[in-house]
Short mmCIF file of C-alpha atoms in Angstrom, two decimals:
data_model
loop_
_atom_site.label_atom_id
_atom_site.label_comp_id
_atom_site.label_asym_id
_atom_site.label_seq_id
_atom_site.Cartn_x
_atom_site.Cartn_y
_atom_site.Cartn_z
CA UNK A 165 42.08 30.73 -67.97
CA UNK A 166 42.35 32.33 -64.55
CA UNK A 167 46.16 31.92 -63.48
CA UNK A 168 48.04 33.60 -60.36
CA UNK A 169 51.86 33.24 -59.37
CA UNK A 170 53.64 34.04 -56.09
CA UNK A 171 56.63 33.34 -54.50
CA UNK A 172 58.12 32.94 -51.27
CA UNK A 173 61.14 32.85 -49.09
CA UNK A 174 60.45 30.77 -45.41
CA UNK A 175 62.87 30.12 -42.61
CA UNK A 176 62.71 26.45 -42.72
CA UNK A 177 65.30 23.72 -44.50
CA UNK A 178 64.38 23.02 -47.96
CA UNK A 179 64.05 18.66 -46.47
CA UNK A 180 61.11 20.00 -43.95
CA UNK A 181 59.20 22.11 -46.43
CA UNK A 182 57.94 19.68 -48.65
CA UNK A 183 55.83 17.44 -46.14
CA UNK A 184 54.65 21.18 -44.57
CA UNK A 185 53.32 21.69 -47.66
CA UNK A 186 51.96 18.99 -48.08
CA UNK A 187 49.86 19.51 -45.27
CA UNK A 188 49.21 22.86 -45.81
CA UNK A 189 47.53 22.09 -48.94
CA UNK A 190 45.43 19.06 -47.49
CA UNK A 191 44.47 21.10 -44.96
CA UNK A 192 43.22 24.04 -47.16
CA UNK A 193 41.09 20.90 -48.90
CA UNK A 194 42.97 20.34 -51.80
CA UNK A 195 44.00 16.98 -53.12
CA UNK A 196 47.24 15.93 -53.82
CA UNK A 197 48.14 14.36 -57.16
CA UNK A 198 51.81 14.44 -57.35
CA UNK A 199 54.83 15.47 -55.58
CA UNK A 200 58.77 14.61 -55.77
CA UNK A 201 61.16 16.72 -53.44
CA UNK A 202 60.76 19.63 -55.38
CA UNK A 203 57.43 19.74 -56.76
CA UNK A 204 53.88 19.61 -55.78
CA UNK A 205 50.61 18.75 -57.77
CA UNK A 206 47.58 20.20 -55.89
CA UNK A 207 43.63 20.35 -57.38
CA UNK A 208 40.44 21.34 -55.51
CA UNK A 209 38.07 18.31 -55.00
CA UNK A 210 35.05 18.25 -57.39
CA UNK A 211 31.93 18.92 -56.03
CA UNK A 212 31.72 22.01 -54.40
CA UNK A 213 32.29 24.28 -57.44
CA UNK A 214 31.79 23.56 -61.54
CA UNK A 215 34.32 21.79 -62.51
CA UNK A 216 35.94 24.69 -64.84
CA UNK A 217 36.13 26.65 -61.77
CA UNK A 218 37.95 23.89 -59.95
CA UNK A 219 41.70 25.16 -58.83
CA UNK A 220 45.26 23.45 -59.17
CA UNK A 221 48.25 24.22 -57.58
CA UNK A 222 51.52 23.84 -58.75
CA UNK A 223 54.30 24.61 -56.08
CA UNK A 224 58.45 24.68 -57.33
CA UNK A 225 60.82 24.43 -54.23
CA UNK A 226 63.67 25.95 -55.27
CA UNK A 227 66.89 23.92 -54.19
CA UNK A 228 69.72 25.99 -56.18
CA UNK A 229 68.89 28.65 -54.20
CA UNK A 230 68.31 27.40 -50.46
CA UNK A 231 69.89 27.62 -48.07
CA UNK A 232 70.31 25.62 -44.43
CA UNK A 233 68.13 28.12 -42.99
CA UNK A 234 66.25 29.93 -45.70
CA UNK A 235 64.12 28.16 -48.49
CA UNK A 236 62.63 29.57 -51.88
CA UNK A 237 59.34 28.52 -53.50
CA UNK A 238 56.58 29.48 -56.08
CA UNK A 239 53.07 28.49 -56.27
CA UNK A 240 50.85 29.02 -59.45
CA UNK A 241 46.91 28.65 -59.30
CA UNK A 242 44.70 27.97 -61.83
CA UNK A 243 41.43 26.99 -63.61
CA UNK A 244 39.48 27.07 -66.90
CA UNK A 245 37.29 30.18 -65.38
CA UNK A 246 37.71 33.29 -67.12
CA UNK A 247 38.71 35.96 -65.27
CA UNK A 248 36.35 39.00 -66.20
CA UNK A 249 35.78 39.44 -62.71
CA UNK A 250 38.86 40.89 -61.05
CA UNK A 251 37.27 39.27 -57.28
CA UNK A 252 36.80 36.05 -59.44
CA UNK A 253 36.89 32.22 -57.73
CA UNK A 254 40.36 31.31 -58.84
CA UNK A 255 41.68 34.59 -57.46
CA UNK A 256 39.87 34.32 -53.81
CA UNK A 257 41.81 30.77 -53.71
CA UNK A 258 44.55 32.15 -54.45
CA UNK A 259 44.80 34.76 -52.00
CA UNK A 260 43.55 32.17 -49.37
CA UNK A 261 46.30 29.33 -49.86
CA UNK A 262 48.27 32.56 -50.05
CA UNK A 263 47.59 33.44 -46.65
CA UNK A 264 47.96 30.10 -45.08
CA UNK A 265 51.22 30.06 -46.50
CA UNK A 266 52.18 33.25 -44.92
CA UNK A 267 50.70 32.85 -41.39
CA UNK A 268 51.38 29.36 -41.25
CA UNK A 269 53.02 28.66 -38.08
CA UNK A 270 55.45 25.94 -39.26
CA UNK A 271 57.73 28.63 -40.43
CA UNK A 272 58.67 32.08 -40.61
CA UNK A 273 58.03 33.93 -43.77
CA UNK A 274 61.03 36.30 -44.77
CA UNK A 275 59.79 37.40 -48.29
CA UNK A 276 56.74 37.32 -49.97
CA UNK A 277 55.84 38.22 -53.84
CA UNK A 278 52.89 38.11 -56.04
CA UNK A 279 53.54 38.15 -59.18
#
């Protein structure tokens, strides 16, 4: 199983990230499954890929350590795809939704680590 965490710290009230987010995801085509106000359930629509290549996204807004101005948050991709590729499918999603997060204009990013 292909997995790949990173985390973040944005500029943007912990109450206005979650429906960013949201977006974000839907508009890098993934589906959303579930979400409260501190958790999001992303996956990759079949068809375009086999489906043990399809990616989901799990993203953790951290509340205990927000602030008015500065939010935290992880994201961890994943699929049923082995990685013996280091460039492998899971990993080019990953540093794609990885990118819209950090050029996104809804925000400014302050920190940003892959883990």
């Amino acid at each position: 199983m292909a997995r790949y965490t990173c985390s973040f710290i944005v500029s943007v009230p912990n109450d206005h990230l979650l429906p960013l987010l949201v977006e974000l995801l839907q508009d890098c085509q993934l589906d959303i499954q579930y979400h409260t106000g501190e958790y999001i359930i992303a996956r990759e629509v079949p068809g375009n890929v086999p489906f043990p290549k399809l990616v989901s996204v799990e993203v953790l807004i951290d509340k205990s350590k927000s602030t008015e101005t500065e939010t935290r948050m992880s994201i961890v991709m994943k699929n049923e795809e082995l990685p013996l590729q280091l460039d492998n499918y899971c990993r080019q999603m990953f540093e794609f939704i990885k990118q819209a997060i950090e050029s996104s204009r809804h925000w400014h990013l302050i920190e940003s680590l892959a883990g």
